[in-house]
CSV table of C-alpha atoms and ligand atoms in Angstrom, one decimal:
chain,number,residue,atom,x,y,z
E,266,MET,CA,-8.0,-69.4,81.9
E,267,ASP,CA,-4.4,-70.7,82.2
E,268,ASN,CA,-2.8,-71.8,85.4
E,269,ILE,CA,0.9,-71.8,86.4
E,270,ARG,CA,2.1,-75.0,87.9
E,271,ILE,CA,5.2,-75.1,90.0
E,272,VAL,CA,7.0,-78.0,91.6
E,273,GLY,CA,8.8,-76.4,94.6
E,274,GLY,CA,12.3,-77.0,95.9
E,275,ALA,CA,14.6,-75.5,93.3
E,276,THR,CA,17.4,-73.2,94.2
E,277,LEU,CA,17.4,-70.5,91.5
E,278,ALA,CA,20.7,-69.7,89.8
E,279,GLY,CA,21.7,-67.7,86.7
E,280,THR,CA,21.1,-64.4,85.0
E,281,VAL,CA,17.7,-62.8,84.3
E,282,ARG,CA,17.3,-59.8,82.1
E,283,ILE,CA,14.8,-57.2,83.6
E,284,SER,CA,12.1,-56.1,81.2
E,285,GLY,CA,10.9,-52.5,80.7
E,286,SER,CA,8.8,-51.0,83.4
E,287,LYS,CA,5.0,-51.5,83.2
E,288,ASN,CA,4.2,-48.5,85.4
E,289,ALA,CA,6.5,-46.3,83.3
E,290,ALA,CA,5.3,-47.6,79.9
E,291,LEU,CA,1.6,-47.0,80.6
E,292,PRO,CA,1.8,-43.2,81.3
E,293,ILE,CA,4.3,-42.8,78.6
E,294,LEU,CA,2.1,-44.4,76.0
E,295,ALA,CA,-0.8,-42.2,77.2
E,296,ALA,CA,1.4,-39.2,76.9
E,297,ALA,CA,2.0,-39.9,73.2
E,298,LEU,CA,-1.5,-38.4,72.8
E,299,LEU,CA,0.0,-35.0,73.5
E,300,ALA,CA,1.8,-34.7,70.2
E,301,ASP,CA,0.9,-35.4,66.5
E,302,GLY,CA,3.3,-37.4,64.5
E,303,GLU,CA,5.1,-40.8,64.9
E,304,HIS,CA,6.4,-41.9,68.3
E,305,VAL,CA,8.6,-44.9,68.9
E,306,PHE,CA,8.9,-46.5,72.3
E,307,ARG,CA,11.4,-49.2,72.9
E,308,ASN,CA,12.0,-51.7,75.7
E,309,VAL,CA,8.2,-51.9,76.2
E,310,PRO,CA,7.3,-55.0,78.2
E,311,ASN,CA,5.1,-57.6,76.6
E,312,LEU,CA,2.1,-57.4,79.0
E,313,ARG,CA,-1.7,-57.5,78.9
E,314,ASP,CA,-1.8,-54.0,80.4
E,315,VAL,CA,0.3,-52.7,77.5
E,316,ASP,CA,-2.1,-54.4,75.1
E,317,THR,CA,-5.0,-52.7,76.8
E,318,MET,CA,-3.3,-49.3,76.6
E,319,THR,CA,-2.6,-49.7,72.9
E,320,LYS,CA,-6.3,-50.7,72.4
E,321,LEU,CA,-7.4,-47.6,74.3
E,322,LEU,CA,-5.1,-45.3,72.2
E,323,GLU,CA,-6.6,-46.8,69.1
E,324,ARG,CA,-10.1,-46.3,70.4
E,325,LEU,CA,-9.2,-42.6,71.0
E,326,GLY,CA,-8.1,-42.2,67.4
E,327,ALA,CA,-4.4,-43.0,67.5
E,328,ASN,CA,-2.6,-45.8,65.7
E,329,ALA,CA,-0.7,-48.0,68.1
E,330,VAL,CA,1.1,-51.2,67.3
E,331,TYR,CA,3.2,-53.4,69.6
E,332,ARG,CA,5.9,-55.5,68.0
E,333,ASP,CA,8.9,-57.2,69.7
E,334,GLY,CA,9.3,-54.7,72.5
E,335,ARG,CA,8.5,-51.7,70.4
E,336,VAL,CA,5.4,-49.6,70.3
E,337,GLU,CA,4.8,-47.2,67.5
E,338,VAL,CA,2.1,-44.6,68.2
E,339,SER,CA,1.1,-42.3,65.4
E,340,LEU,CA,-1.4,-39.5,65.6
E,341,SER,CA,-2.8,-37.2,63.0
E,342,GLY,CA,-6.0,-35.3,63.1
E,343,SER,CA,-8.6,-35.2,65.8
E,344,LEU,CA,-9.1,-37.5,68.7
E,345,ASP,CA,-12.3,-38.9,70.2
E,346,PRO,CA,-11.7,-38.1,73.9
E,347,THR,CA,-13.9,-40.9,75.3
E,348,ALA,CA,-12.3,-43.7,77.3
E,349,PRO,CA,-15.1,-46.3,77.6
E,350,TYR,CA,-16.0,-48.6,80.5
E,351,ASP,CA,-15.1,-51.8,78.7
E,352,LEU,CA,-11.4,-50.8,78.6
E,353,VAL,CA,-11.2,-48.9,81.8
E,354,LYS,CA,-12.6,-51.8,83.8
E,355,GLN,CA,-9.9,-54.1,82.4
E,356,MET,CA,-7.2,-51.8,83.6
E,357,ARG,CA,-7.5,-49.0,86.2
E,358,ALA,CA,-4.4,-47.3,84.7
E,359,SER,CA,-6.6,-46.4,81.7
E,360,VAL,CA,-7.3,-43.3,83.7
E,361,LEU,CA,-3.9,-42.1,82.6
E,362,VAL,CA,-5.4,-40.8,79.4
E,363,LEU,CA,-7.4,-38.2,81.3
E,364,GLY,CA,-4.6,-35.6,81.7
E,365,PRO,CA,-3.3,-35.9,78.1
E,366,LEU,CA,-6.9,-35.8,76.6
E,367,VAL,CA,-7.9,-32.7,78.6
E,368,ALA,CA,-4.6,-31.0,77.6
E,369,ARG,CA,-5.0,-31.9,74.0
E,370,CYS,CA,-8.7,-31.7,73.3
E,371,GLY,CA,-9.9,-29.4,76.1
E,372,ARG,CA,-12.3,-32.2,76.9
E,373,ALA,CA,-12.3,-35.8,78.2
E,374,ILE,CA,-14.9,-38.3,79.1
E,375,VAL,CA,-13.4,-41.2,81.0
E,376,SER,CA,-15.2,-44.0,82.7
E,377,LEU,CA,-14.7,-44.0,86.5
E,378,PRO,CA,-12.4,-46.8,87.3
E,379,GLY,CA,-14.4,-47.9,90.4
E,380,GLY,CA,-13.1,-50.1,93.1
E,381,CYS,CA,-10.6,-52.9,92.5
E,382,ALA,CA,-9.2,-55.9,94.3
E,383,ILE,CA,-6.8,-53.8,96.4
E,384,GLY,CA,-9.0,-51.0,97.5
E,385,ALA,CA,-11.4,-48.2,96.6
E,386,ARG,CA,-8.8,-46.1,94.7
E,387,PRO,CA,-10.7,-42.9,94.0
E,388,ILE,CA,-9.4,-40.3,91.6
E,389,ASP,CA,-10.5,-37.2,93.5
E,390,GLN,CA,-6.9,-35.8,93.6
E,391,HIS,CA,-6.6,-36.0,89.8
E,392,LEU,CA,-9.9,-34.1,89.5
E,393,LYS,CA,-9.0,-31.6,92.2
E,394,GLY,CA,-5.8,-30.7,90.2
E,395,LEU,CA,-7.6,-30.4,86.9
E,396,SER,CA,-10.3,-28.1,88.5
E,397,ALA,CA,-7.5,-25.9,89.9
E,398,MET,CA,-6.3,-25.5,86.3
E,399,GLY,CA,-9.7,-24.3,85.2
E,400,ALA,CA,-11.4,-27.5,84.2
E,401,GLU,CA,-15.1,-28.1,84.9
E,402,VAL,CA,-15.7,-31.6,86.2
E,403,GLU,CA,-19.0,-33.5,86.1
E,404,LEU,CA,-19.8,-37.0,87.1
E,405,THR,CA,-22.6,-38.6,85.1
E,406,HIS,CA,-23.6,-42.2,84.5
E,407,GLY,CA,-20.3,-43.7,85.8
E,408,TYR,CA,-18.2,-41.4,83.7
E,409,VAL,CA,-16.2,-38.3,84.6
E,410,GLU,CA,-16.6,-35.6,82.1
E,411,VAL,CA,-14.0,-32.9,82.1
E,412,THR,CA,-14.4,-29.7,80.0
E,413,VAL,CA,-12.1,-26.8,79.8
E,414,PRO,CA,-13.9,-23.5,79.0
E,415,GLY,CA,-11.9,-21.8,76.3
E,416,GLY,CA,-10.2,-25.1,75.5
E,417,ARG,CA,-6.9,-24.5,77.3
E,418,LEU,CA,-6.0,-25.2,80.9
E,419,ARG,CA,-4.2,-22.5,82.9
E,420,GLY,CA,-1.2,-23.0,85.1
E,421,SER,CA,-2.0,-23.2,88.8
E,422,ASP,CA,-0.6,-24.2,92.2
E,423,ILE,CA,-1.8,-27.6,93.2
E,424,ALA,CA,-1.2,-29.3,96.6
E,425,LEU,CA,-2.0,-33.0,96.7
E,426,ASP,CA,-3.5,-34.4,99.9
E,427,PHE,CA,-1.6,-37.6,99.2
E,428,PRO,CA,1.3,-38.1,96.8
E,429,THR,CA,-0.8,-40.1,94.3
E,430,HIS,CA,1.4,-41.8,91.6
E,431,THR,CA,-0.9,-41.8,88.6
E,432,GLY,CA,-2.5,-38.6,89.8
E,433,THR,CA,0.9,-36.8,89.7
E,434,GLU,CA,1.4,-38.2,86.2
E,435,ASN,CA,-2.0,-37.1,85.0
E,436,LEU,CA,-1.5,-33.6,86.3
E,437,MET,CA,2.0,-33.3,84.8
E,438,CYS,CA,0.6,-34.3,81.4
E,439,ALA,CA,-2.3,-31.8,81.8
E,440,ALA,CA,0.0,-29.0,82.8
E,441,VAL,CA,2.6,-29.3,80.0
E,442,LEU,CA,0.3,-27.6,77.4
E,443,ALA,CA,-1.4,-25.3,79.9
E,444,LYS,CA,-1.0,-21.5,79.7
E,445,GLY,CA,1.5,-20.5,82.3
E,446,ARG,CA,3.2,-22.2,85.2
E,447,THR,CA,1.9,-25.1,87.3
E,448,THR,CA,3.3,-26.3,90.6
E,449,ILE,CA,2.5,-29.7,92.0
E,450,ASN,CA,3.3,-29.9,95.7
E,451,ASN,CA,3.3,-33.2,97.7
E,452,ALA,CA,3.9,-34.8,94.3
E,453,ALA,CA,4.7,-38.5,94.0
E,454,ARG,CA,8.4,-39.2,93.8
E,455,GLU,CA,8.4,-42.6,92.1
E,456,PRO,CA,11.1,-43.3,89.5
E,457,GLU,CA,8.3,-43.7,86.9
E,458,VAL,CA,7.1,-40.1,87.5
E,459,GLU,CA,10.7,-39.0,86.9
E,460,GLU,CA,10.8,-41.1,83.7
E,461,LEU,CA,7.6,-39.6,82.5
E,462,ALA,CA,9.0,-36.1,83.0
E,463,ARG,CA,12.1,-37.1,81.1
E,464,VAL,CA,9.9,-38.2,78.2
E,465,LEU,CA,7.7,-35.1,78.3
E,466,ASN,CA,10.8,-32.9,78.3
E,467,LYS,CA,12.2,-34.8,75.4
E,468,MET,CA,8.9,-34.0,73.6
E,469,GLY,CA,9.5,-30.3,74.3
E,470,ALA,CA,7.9,-29.8,77.7
E,471,ARG,CA,9.5,-27.7,80.5
E,472,ILE,CA,9.3,-29.7,83.7
E,473,GLU,CA,11.6,-29.3,86.7
E,474,GLY,CA,11.7,-31.1,90.0
E,475,ALA,CA,10.3,-34.5,89.0
E,476,GLY,CA,11.5,-37.1,91.5
E,477,THR,CA,11.1,-34.6,94.3
E,478,SER,CA,7.8,-33.6,96.0
E,479,ALA,CA,7.7,-30.2,94.3
E,480,ILE,CA,7.3,-30.3,90.5
E,481,ALA,CA,7.2,-27.1,88.4
E,482,ILE,CA,5.8,-27.1,84.9
E,483,GLU,CA,6.0,-24.2,82.5
E,484,GLY,CA,3.3,-24.7,79.8
E,485,VAL,CA,4.3,-24.7,76.2
E,486,ASP,CA,2.2,-24.3,73.0
E,487,ALA,CA,3.0,-27.7,71.4
E,488,LEU,CA,5.0,-30.9,71.8
E,489,HIS,CA,6.7,-33.1,69.2
E,490,PRO,CA,6.9,-36.9,68.9
E,491,ILE,CA,10.0,-38.8,70.1
E,492,ASP,CA,11.9,-42.1,70.1
E,493,HIS,CA,12.5,-43.4,73.6
E,494,ALA,CA,13.6,-46.5,75.4
E,495,ILE,CA,11.8,-47.2,78.7
E,496,ILE,CA,13.5,-47.7,82.1
E,497,PRO,CA,13.7,-51.2,83.6
E,498,ASP,CA,10.9,-52.5,85.9
E,499,ARG,CA,12.0,-52.2,89.5
E,500,ILE,CA,9.1,-54.3,90.7
E,501,GLU,CA,9.9,-57.2,88.4
E,502,ALA,CA,13.5,-56.9,89.6
E,503,GLY,CA,12.4,-56.8,93.2
E,504,THR,CA,10.3,-59.9,92.7
E,505,PHE,CA,13.3,-61.8,91.3
E,506,MET,CA,15.4,-60.6,94.2
E,507,VAL,CA,12.9,-62.0,96.7
E,508,ALA,CA,12.8,-65.3,94.7
E,509,ALA,CA,16.6,-65.5,94.9
E,510,ALA,CA,16.5,-64.9,98.7
E,511,ALA,CA,13.6,-67.2,99.3
E,512,THR,CA,15.1,-70.1,97.4
E,513,ALA,CA,18.6,-69.5,98.9
E,514,GLY,CA,19.6,-69.0,95.3
E,515,ASN,CA,22.1,-66.8,93.4
E,516,LEU,CA,20.7,-64.6,90.7
E,517,PHE,CA,22.2,-61.8,88.6
E,518,LEU,CA,19.6,-59.3,87.6
E,519,GLU,CA,20.8,-57.7,84.4
E,520,GLY,CA,20.0,-54.1,83.4
E,521,ILE,CA,18.7,-52.7,86.8
E,522,GLY,CA,20.4,-50.2,89.1
E,523,PHE,CA,20.4,-50.0,92.9
E,524,GLU,CA,18.7,-46.6,93.3
E,525,PRO,CA,15.1,-47.4,92.6
E,526,LEU,CA,15.3,-50.5,94.9
E,527,GLU,CA,17.1,-49.1,97.9
E,528,ALA,CA,14.3,-49.7,100.4
E,529,VAL,CA,13.8,-53.3,99.2
E,530,ILE,CA,17.6,-53.9,99.3
E,531,VAL,CA,17.8,-52.7,102.9
E,532,LYS,CA,15.1,-55.2,103.9
E,533,LEU,CA,16.6,-58.1,101.9
E,534,ARG,CA,19.9,-57.5,103.7
E,535,GLU,CA,18.2,-57.4,107.1
E,536,ALA,CA,16.6,-60.8,106.1
E,537,GLY,CA,20.1,-62.2,105.6
E,538,ALA,CA,20.5,-62.0,101.8
E,539,THR,CA,23.6,-60.6,100.1
E,540,VAL,CA,22.8,-57.9,97.6
E,541,GLU,CA,25.7,-56.3,95.6
E,542,ARG,CA,26.1,-54.1,92.6
E,543,GLU,CA,27.8,-55.9,89.8
E,544,GLY,CA,28.5,-54.6,86.3
E,545,ASN,CA,25.2,-53.5,84.7
E,546,GLY,CA,23.1,-55.1,87.3
E,547,ILE,CA,22.6,-56.5,90.8
E,548,ARG,CA,23.6,-59.9,92.3
E,549,VAL,CA,21.4,-61.4,95.0
E,550,VAL,CA,22.5,-64.4,97.0
E,551,GLY,CA,20.1,-65.9,99.5
E,552,ALA,CA,21.0,-67.6,102.7
E,553,ARG,CA,19.6,-69.6,105.6
E,554,PRO,CA,18.4,-68.7,108.2
E,555,ILE,CA,16.1,-66.0,107.0
E,556,TYR,CA,15.9,-63.3,109.6
E,557,PRO,CA,12.5,-61.7,110.5
E,558,THR,CA,12.2,-58.0,109.7
E,559,ASP,CA,9.4,-55.5,109.9
E,560,VAL,CA,8.2,-53.6,106.9
E,561,ILE,CA,6.0,-50.6,106.4
E,562,THR,CA,4.9,-49.7,102.9
E,563,GLN,CA,5.1,-46.1,101.9
E,564,PRO,CA,5.1,-44.0,98.8
E,565,HIS,CA,8.6,-43.8,97.2
E,566,PRO,CA,11.3,-43.7,98.4
E,567,GLY,CA,9.7,-45.9,101.1
E,568,PHE,CA,9.2,-49.6,100.8
E,569,PRO,CA,6.9,-50.1,97.8
E,570,THR,CA,3.4,-51.5,98.3
E,571,ASP,CA,4.0,-53.4,95.0
E,572,MET,CA,6.6,-55.5,96.8
E,573,GLN,CA,4.7,-56.2,100.0
E,574,ALA,CA,3.1,-59.5,99.0
E,575,GLN,CA,6.3,-61.0,97.6
E,576,PHE,CA,8.3,-59.9,100.7
E,577,MET,CA,5.7,-61.5,102.9
E,578,VAL,CA,6.4,-64.9,101.3
E,579,LEU,CA,10.1,-64.5,102.3
E,580,MET,CA,9.1,-63.6,105.9
E,581,SER,CA,6.8,-66.6,106.0
E,582,LEU,CA,10.0,-68.8,106.2
E,583,ALA,CA,11.9,-66.5,108.6
E,584,GLU,CA,13.2,-67.7,112.0
E,585,GLY,CA,10.8,-65.6,114.1
E,586,THR,CA,8.0,-63.1,113.8
E,587,SER,CA,7.8,-60.0,111.5
E,588,ARG,CA,5.2,-57.4,111.1
E,589,ILE,CA,4.2,-56.1,107.7
E,590,THR,CA,2.1,-52.9,107.6
E,591,GLU,CA,0.4,-51.7,104.5
E,592,THR,CA,-0.3,-48.0,104.5
E,593,VAL,CA,-0.9,-47.2,100.8
E,594,PHE,CA,-3.9,-49.4,100.0
E,595,GLU,CA,-6.6,-50.4,102.5
E,596,ASN,CA,-7.2,-53.9,101.2
E,597,ARG,CA,-4.0,-55.4,99.9
E,598,PHE,CA,-3.7,-58.6,102.0
E,599,MET,CA,-5.7,-60.9,99.7
E,600,HIS,CA,-2.7,-63.2,99.4
E,601,VAL,CA,-2.6,-63.9,103.1
E,602,SER,CA,-5.4,-66.5,103.2
E,603,GLU,CA,-3.9,-68.3,100.2
E,604,LEU,CA,-0.4,-68.3,101.8
E,605,ASN,CA,-2.0,-69.7,105.0
E,606,ARG,CA,-3.5,-72.5,102.9
E,607,MET,CA,0.0,-73.3,101.9
E,608,GLY,CA,1.0,-73.6,105.6
E,609,ALA,CA,2.1,-70.1,106.4
E,610,ASN,CA,1.1,-68.6,109.8
E,611,ILE,CA,0.0,-65.1,109.2
E,612,GLN,CA,-2.6,-63.0,111.1
E,613,VAL,CA,-4.0,-59.8,109.8
E,614,ASN,CA,-5.2,-57.1,112.1
E,615,ALA,CA,-6.4,-53.9,110.4
E,616,ARG,CA,-3.4,-52.8,108.3
E,617,THR,CA,-0.8,-55.0,109.9
E,618,ALA,CA,0.0,-58.6,109.1
E,619,THR,CA,1.9,-60.5,111.7
E,620,VAL,CA,4.0,-63.2,110.1
E,621,HIS,CA,5.2,-66.1,112.3
E,622,GLY,CA,7.9,-67.9,110.4
E,623,VAL,CA,7.3,-71.6,109.7
E,624,LYS,CA,9.7,-74.3,108.7
E,625,ARG,CA,8.1,-75.1,105.3
E,626,LEU,CA,5.3,-74.2,103.0
E,627,GLU,CA,3.3,-76.9,101.2
E,628,GLY,CA,2.1,-76.8,97.6
E,629,ALA,CA,-1.6,-76.2,97.0
E,630,GLU,CA,-4.1,-74.9,94.5
E,631,VAL,CA,-4.3,-71.2,95.1
E,632,MET,CA,-5.9,-68.3,93.4
E,633,ALA,CA,-4.9,-64.6,93.3
E,634,THR,CA,-7.1,-61.5,93.0
E,635,ASP,CA,-4.4,-59.0,91.9
E,636,LEU,CA,-1.1,-58.8,90.1
E,637,ARG,CA,1.4,-58.7,92.9
E,638,ALA,CA,-0.5,-61.3,94.9
E,639,SER,CA,-0.2,-63.6,91.9
E,640,ALA,CA,3.5,-63.1,91.8
E,641,SER,CA,3.8,-63.8,95.5
E,642,LEU,CA,2.0,-67.1,95.1
E,643,VAL,CA,4.4,-68.1,92.3
E,644,VAL,CA,7.3,-67.3,94.6
E,645,ALA,CA,5.6,-69.3,97.4
E,646,GLY,CA,5.2,-72.2,95.0
E,647,LEU,CA,9.0,-72.1,94.3
E,648,ILE,CA,9.8,-72.7,98.0
E,649,ALA,CA,6.9,-75.0,98.8
E,650,GLU,CA,7.1,-78.8,99.1
E,651,GLY,CA,5.2,-80.4,96.2
E,652,THR,CA,3.1,-78.9,93.5
E,653,THR,CA,1.4,-75.5,93.5
E,654,ASP,CA,-1.2,-74.5,90.9
E,655,VAL,CA,-1.7,-70.7,90.7
E,656,ARG,CA,-5.1,-70.0,89.2
E,657,ARG,CA,-6.3,-66.8,87.5
E,658,VAL,CA,-2.9,-66.3,85.8
E,659,TYR,CA,-4.7,-63.5,84.0
E,660,HIS,CA,-3.5,-61.1,86.7
E,661,LEU,CA,0.1,-62.2,86.4
E,662,ASP,CA,0.0,-61.6,82.6
E,663,ARG,CA,-1.1,-58.1,83.2
E,664,GLY,CA,2.2,-57.1,84.7
E,665,TYR,CA,5.0,-59.7,84.4
E,666,ASP,CA,6.7,-60.2,81.0
E,667,GLN,CA,6.8,-64.0,80.5
E,668,PHE,CA,7.4,-64.7,84.1
E,669,GLU,CA,7.4,-68.5,83.9
E,670,MET,CA,9.6,-68.4,80.8
E,671,LYS,CA,12.1,-66.3,82.7
E,672,LEU,CA,12.0,-68.6,85.8
E,673,ALA,CA,12.4,-71.9,84.1
E,674,PRO,CA,16.0,-71.4,82.8
E,675,LEU,CA,17.0,-70.4,86.3
E,676,GLY,CA,16.2,-73.9,87.5
E,677,ALA,CA,12.5,-73.6,88.5
E,678,THR,CA,10.2,-76.4,87.6
E,679,ILE,CA,7.4,-74.3,86.3
E,680,GLU,CA,4.9,-74.5,83.4
E,681,ARG,CA,1.8,-72.9,82.0
E,682,VAL,CA,-1.1,-75.2,82.0
E,683,PRO,CA,-3.9,-74.3,79.6
E,684,GLY,CA,-7.1,-73.5,81.4
E,685,ASN,CA,-9.1,-76.6,80.3
E,686,ALA,CA,-6.2,-79.1,81.1
P,964,LIG,N1,-5.9,-42.1,96.2
P,964,LIG,C1,-6.9,-41.3,96.6
P,964,LIG,N2,-7.3,-40.3,95.7
P,964,LIG,C2,-6.7,-40.2,94.5
P,964,LIG,C3,-5.7,-41.0,94.1
P,964,LIG,C4,-5.3,-42.0,95.0
P,964,LIG,O1,-7.5,-41.4,97.7
P,964,LIG,O2,-7.1,-39.3,93.7
P,964,LIG,C5,-5.4,-43.2,97.2
P,964,LIG,C6,-5.7,-44.5,96.6
P,964,LIG,O3,-7.0,-45.0,96.9
P,964,LIG,C7,-4.7,-45.4,97.3
P,964,LIG,C8,-3.5,-44.4,97.5
P,964,LIG,O4,-4.1,-43.1,97.3
P,964,LIG,O5,-5.1,-45.8,98.6
P,964,LIG,C9,-2.4,-44.6,96.5
P,964,LIG,O6,-2.8,-44.5,95.2
P,964,LIG,P1,-2.0,-44.0,94.0
P,964,LIG,O7,-2.8,-43.0,93.3
P,964,LIG,O8,-0.6,-43.5,94.4
P,964,LIG,O9,-1.8,-45.3,93.2
P,964,LIG,P2,-2.1,-45.4,91.6
P,964,LIG,O10,-1.5,-44.3,91.0
P,964,LIG,O11,-3.5,-45.8,91.4
P,964,LIG,C10,0.2,-46.6,91.1
P,964,LIG,C11,0.6,-47.9,90.4
P,964,LIG,C12,0.3,-49.0,91.4
P,964,LIG,C13,1.0,-48.8,92.7
P,964,LIG,C14,0.6,-47.4,93.3
P,964,LIG,C15,1.4,-47.1,94.5
P,964,LIG,C16,0.5,-47.5,88.1
P,964,LIG,C17,-0.2,-47.7,86.8
P,964,LIG,N3,0.0,-48.0,89.1
P,964,LIG,O12,-1.2,-46.7,91.3
P,964,LIG,O13,0.8,-50.2,90.7
P,964,LIG,O14,0.7,-49.8,93.6
P,964,LIG,O15,0.9,-46.4,92.3
P,964,LIG,O16,2.8,-47.0,94.2
P,964,LIG,O17,1.5,-46.8,88.1
P,964,LIG,C18,0.9,-52.5,90.4
P,964,LIG,O18,1.8,-52.3,89.5
P,964,LIG,O19,0.7,-53.7,90.8
P,964,LIG,C19,0.2,-51.4,90.9
P,964,LIG,C20,-1.0,-51.6,91.6
């Protein structure tokens, strides 16, 4: 497995173009299952997770090809509604095919995703919603088998116990072909949910309220294929913002708006960075000292859990103590012990990490267990003295489009080292 090697100390400067959003691309690709014909999706990031999703679509009976930021998905004829363990275990987001399959085939057999590095992550809310729409749910041999008597779901009023992101997406996809009207209350409000609704409406669905916590869906009989360019990745952008602030750099992030990142921008400003709208993007200028600030992760529009690890790196160099509380996932502090090995001073107590700012981090060999933790270790490597080797780069490749290739032209000393070197 490859490593990323960074020699710290650079001040990042220049322009970086933000890629398409991973967490928008994945449900959109899954939603292609809802209509026969040829779909074209543009601005699709070049990621391992996208590759896994295209493999899964092929396994289900679609044709899916990624080439230069474009994915063409074509469907004709019947689907095999089984999402096998070997693909689901590689990517939890494989569960996003559940809603489209149930809507399309009246049946789905999807391997249970199980636990993952950042928590247990059950899918009970997805299943509760499908049951409310008339599906029968059975758990057997590690698979969830969902069957719709009569073949077509019926509209229903669903109240989620928690605004689950992929759960809302699955239920939206399930409801678009249901008979009658579905409402999803306490729905997730993430921009990617809004984007999926935009895509589904473009395909002929009738969804209102996406982006708020009350979504209403009027079922239709059939959808048609579309050509669509995917929104930029707010988390990739946020990661570069933190990198600019942490290295006291000056970066222009091209192609991303302010709105999806407001909670992160507020915190970056509190930490002393200057963040301004400029043309078709955002400029971030880092400064010293870095001020401590407390963060609590929340579902959107709160501070995103997907930015928690990266922001912690910034706080590790703050002048003073900050508290970072993770409320979305129960086990998303795996980066802390690695950051402490680099000289950070962070203590975790239950869901809160207390970060005592230090003067400097030191390069080390580190290993990450999830995607955002990997990104945080790369950012830590940028500001550390000496060389940092980030192991298990596999995680980074799941969700960052050519991260090291984007950082190098900005002044970072960074390279990919093949696994056996
Ligand atoms: N939860 C339940 N039951 C459910 C669904 C969720 O208890 O039926 C719990 C989870 O265990 C977790 C919390 O609710 O503690 C939040 O889970 P959610 O379902 O909202 O997360 P997700 O849909 O599985 C998506 C993103 C994650 C992101 C979270 C939160 C995709 C493909 N994944 O996951 O992205 O962290 O929402 O915003 O959209 C990442 O990109 O690194 C990543 C992990």
